[in-house]
JSON list of C-alpha atoms in Angstrom, two decimals:
[
{"chain": "A", "resi": 1, "resn": "MET", "atom": "CA", "xyz": [0.00, 0.00, 0.00]},
{"chain": "A", "resi": 2, "resn": "ASN", "atom": "CA", "xyz": [1.00, 3.55, -0.50]},
{"chain": "A", "resi": 3, "resn": "ALA", "atom": "CA", "xyz": [2.37, 5.30, 2.61]},
{"chain": "A", "resi": 4, "resn": "THR", "atom": "CA", "xyz": [0.20, 8.39, 2.15]},
{"chain": "A", "resi": 5, "resn": "LEU", "atom": "CA", "xyz": [-2.91, 6.20, 1.97]},
{"chain": "A", "resi": 6, "resn": "VAL", "atom": "CA", "xyz": [-2.03, 4.56, 5.28]},
{"chain": "A", "resi": 7, "resn": "VAL", "atom": "CA", "xyz": [-1.41, 7.92, 6.93]},
{"chain": "A", "resi": 8, "resn": "THR", "atom": "CA", "xyz": [-4.66, 9.32, 5.51]},
{"chain": "A", "resi": 9, "resn": "GLN", "atom": "CA", "xyz": [-6.61, 6.33, 6.80]},
{"chain": "A", "resi": 10, "resn": "ALA", "atom": "CA", "xyz": [-5.02, 6.64, 10.24]},
{"chain": "A", "resi": 11, "resn": "ILE", "atom": "CA", "xyz": [-5.84, 10.37, 10.44]},
{"chain": "A", "resi": 12, "resn": "LEU", "atom": "CA", "xyz": [-9.43, 9.71, 9.33]},
{"chain": "A", "resi": 13, "resn": "THR", "atom": "CA", "xyz": [-9.83, 6.82, 11.78]},
{"chain": "A", "resi": 14, "resn": "TRP", "atom": "CA", "xyz": [-8.52, 8.77, 14.78]},
{"chain": "A", "resi": 15, "resn": "THR", "atom": "CA", "xyz": [-10.57, 11.85, 13.84]},
{"chain": "A", "resi": 16, "resn": "LEU", "atom": "CA", "xyz": [-13.80, 9.86, 13.58]},
{"chain": "A", "resi": 17, "resn": "LEU", "atom": "CA", "xyz": [-13.01, 8.01, 16.80]},
{"chain": "A", "resi": 18, "resn": "GLY", "atom": "CA", "xyz": [-12.42, 11.33, 18.57]},
{"chain": "A", "resi": 19, "resn": "ILE", "atom": "CA", "xyz": [-15.71, 12.74, 17.26]},
{"chain": "A", "resi": 20, "resn": "LEU", "atom": "CA", "xyz": [-17.54, 9.59, 18.38]},
{"chain": "A", "resi": 21, "resn": "LEU", "atom": "CA", "xyz": [-16.06, 9.69, 21.88]},
{"chain": "A", "resi": 22, "resn": "THR", "atom": "CA", "xyz": [-16.80, 13.41, 22.20]},
{"chain": "A", "resi": 23, "resn": "TRP", "atom": "CA", "xyz": [-20.40, 12.85, 21.09]},
{"chain": "A", "resi": 24, "resn": "MET", "atom": "CA", "xyz": [-20.85, 9.97, 23.55]},
{"chain": "A", "resi": 25, "resn": "THR", "atom": "CA", "xyz": [-19.38, 12.00, 26.41]},
{"chain": "A", "resi": 26, "resn": "VAL", "atom": "CA", "xyz": [-21.56, 15.05, 25.76]},
{"chain": "A", "resi": 27, "resn": "PHE", "atom": "CA", "xyz": [-24.77, 13.06, 25.56]},
{"chain": "A", "resi": 28, "resn": "ALA", "atom": "CA", "xyz": [-23.88, 10.91, 28.57]},
{"chain": "A", "resi": 29, "resn": "ILE", "atom": "CA", "xyz": [-23.43, 14.10, 30.60]},
{"chain": "A", "resi": 30, "resn": "LEU", "atom": "CA", "xyz": [-26.75, 15.42, 29.31]},
{"chain": "A", "resi": 31, "resn": "ALA", "atom": "CA", "xyz": [-28.50, 12.13, 30.11]},
{"chain": "A", "resi": 32, "resn": "PHE", "atom": "CA", "xyz": [-27.26, 11.87, 33.69]},
{"chain": "A", "resi": 33, "resn": "ARG", "atom": "CA", "xyz": [-27.65, 15.46, 34.82]},
{"chain": "A", "resi": 34, "resn": "PRO", "atom": "CA", "xyz": [-30.52, 16.11, 37.23]},
{"chain": "A", "resi": 35, "resn": "ASP", "atom": "CA", "xyz": [-33.85, 17.24, 35.81]},
{"chain": "A", "resi": 36, "resn": "PRO", "atom": "CA", "xyz": [-34.49, 20.82, 37.01]},
{"chain": "A", "resi": 37, "resn": "SER", "atom": "CA", "xyz": [-38.29, 20.41, 36.76]},
{"chain": "A", "resi": 38, "resn": "LYS", "atom": "CA", "xyz": [-38.26, 17.57, 39.33]},
{"chain": "A", "resi": 39, "resn": "ASN", "atom": "CA", "xyz": [-36.31, 19.57, 41.92]},
{"chain": "A", "resi": 40, "resn": "PRO", "atom": "CA", "xyz": [-37.48, 23.15, 41.59]},
{"chain": "A", "resi": 41, "resn": "VAL", "atom": "CA", "xyz": [-35.48, 25.75, 43.43]},
{"chain": "A", "resi": 42, "resn": "PRO", "atom": "CA", "xyz": [-37.74, 27.49, 45.96]},
{"chain": "A", "resi": 43, "resn": "ASP", "atom": "CA", "xyz": [-38.45, 31.04, 44.97]},
{"chain": "A", "resi": 44, "resn": "GLU", "atom": "CA", "xyz": [-38.53, 33.71, 47.66]},
{"chain": "A", "resi": 45, "resn": "PHE", "atom": "CA", "xyz": [-41.56, 35.40, 46.13]},
{"chain": "A", "resi": 46, "resn": "SER", "atom": "CA", "xyz": [-43.56, 32.30, 45.15]},
{"chain": "A", "resi": 47, "resn": "THR", "atom": "CA", "xyz": [-45.86, 32.50, 48.20]},
{"chain": "A", "resi": 48, "resn": "ALA", "atom": "CA", "xyz": [-47.03, 35.72, 49.70]},
{"chain": "A", "resi": 49, "resn": "PRO", "atom": "CA", "xyz": [-47.47, 35.87, 53.47]},
{"chain": "A", "resi": 50, "resn": "GLY", "atom": "CA", "xyz": [-51.00, 36.14, 54.81]},
{"chain": "A", "resi": 51, "resn": "PRO", "atom": "CA", "xyz": [-54.37, 34.57, 53.96]},
{"chain": "A", "resi": 52, "resn": "LEU", "atom": "CA", "xyz": [-55.07, 32.99, 50.61]},
{"chain": "A", "resi": 53, "resn": "GLY", "atom": "CA", "xyz": [-57.05, 34.96, 48.06]},
{"chain": "A", "resi": 54, "resn": "VAL", "atom": "CA", "xyz": [-60.66, 34.30, 47.10]},
{"chain": "A", "resi": 55, "resn": "SER", "atom": "CA", "xyz": [-61.17, 32.07, 44.09]},
{"chain": "A", "resi": 56, "resn": "THR", "atom": "CA", "xyz": [-63.08, 33.69, 41.26]},
{"chain": "A", "resi": 57, "resn": "ALA", "atom": "CA", "xyz": [-63.78, 30.43, 39.43]},
{"chain": "A", "resi": 58, "resn": "PRO", "atom": "CA", "xyz": [-67.41, 30.15, 38.25]},
{"chain": "A", "resi": 59, "resn": "ARG", "atom": "CA", "xyz": [-69.61, 27.71, 40.10]},
{"chain": "A", "resi": 60, "resn": "LEU", "atom": "CA", "xyz": [-71.44, 24.94, 38.31]},
{"chain": "A", "resi": 61, "resn": "ARG", "atom": "CA", "xyz": [-75.18, 24.94, 38.71]},
{"chain": "A", "resi": 62, "resn": "ALA", "atom": "CA", "xyz": [-76.77, 21.88, 40.22]},
{"chain": "A", "resi": 63, "resn": "VAL", "atom": "CA", "xyz": [-78.97, 20.12, 37.70]},
{"chain": "A", "resi": 64, "resn": "GLY", "atom": "CA", "xyz": [-81.88, 18.03, 38.95]},
{"chain": "A", "resi": 65, "resn": "ALA", "atom": "CA", "xyz": [-81.76, 15.46, 36.15]},
{"chain": "A", "resi": 66, "resn": "HIS", "atom": "CA", "xyz": [-78.39, 14.48, 34.81]},
{"chain": "A", "resi": 67, "resn": "GLN", "atom": "CA", "xyz": [-78.04, 14.01, 31.10]},
{"chain": "A", "resi": 68, "resn": "PRO", "atom": "CA", "xyz": [-76.89, 10.55, 30.01]},
{"chain": "A", "resi": 69, "resn": "LEU", "atom": "CA", "xyz": [-73.32, 10.19, 28.83]},
{"chain": "A", "resi": 70, "resn": "GLN", "atom": "CA", "xyz": [-72.76, 9.65, 25.16]},
{"chain": "A", "resi": 71, "resn": "THR", "atom": "CA", "xyz": [-71.33, 6.25, 24.38]},
{"chain": "A", "resi": 72, "resn": "ALA", "atom": "CA", "xyz": [-69.09, 5.47, 21.46]},
{"chain": "A", "resi": 73, "resn": "VAL", "atom": "CA", "xyz": [-70.42, 2.99, 18.94]},
{"chain": "A", "resi": 74, "resn": "VAL", "atom": "CA", "xyz": [-67.82, 0.65, 17.55]},
{"chain": "A", "resi": 75, "resn": "ALA", "atom": "CA", "xyz": [-68.59, -1.04, 14.25]},
{"chain": "A", "resi": 76, "resn": "THR", "atom": "CA", "xyz": [-67.03, -4.45, 13.78]},
{"chain": "A", "resi": 77, "resn": "ARG", "atom": "CA", "xyz": [-66.74, -6.45, 10.62]},
{"chain": "A", "resi": 78, "resn": "SER", "atom": "CA", "xyz": [-67.07, -10.18, 10.50]},
{"chain": "A", "resi": 79, "resn": "HIS", "atom": "CA", "xyz": [-64.99, -12.03, 7.99]},
{"chain": "A", "resi": 80, "resn": "ASP", "atom": "CA", "xyz": [-66.99, -15.10, 7.14]},
{"chain": "A", "resi": 81, "resn": "SER", "atom": "CA", "xyz": [-65.30, -17.01, 4.40]}
]
């Protein structure tokens, strides 16, 4: 084989191996780092001192007769051969 071909293959092999190891390291670090949404940092201003506010959500009216729930109809085919 030609000496320049061997050197070129060696450079290409080591470059690709380095890229692969770098990629694996970066994504391993990303995979094993803690999830910030599972352990939220407590915020000083998240809760105000004092009584809780009044909810302004609308109330549902009580209905004497409940309406029946709609049921899904599933059509099946029979394959009689």
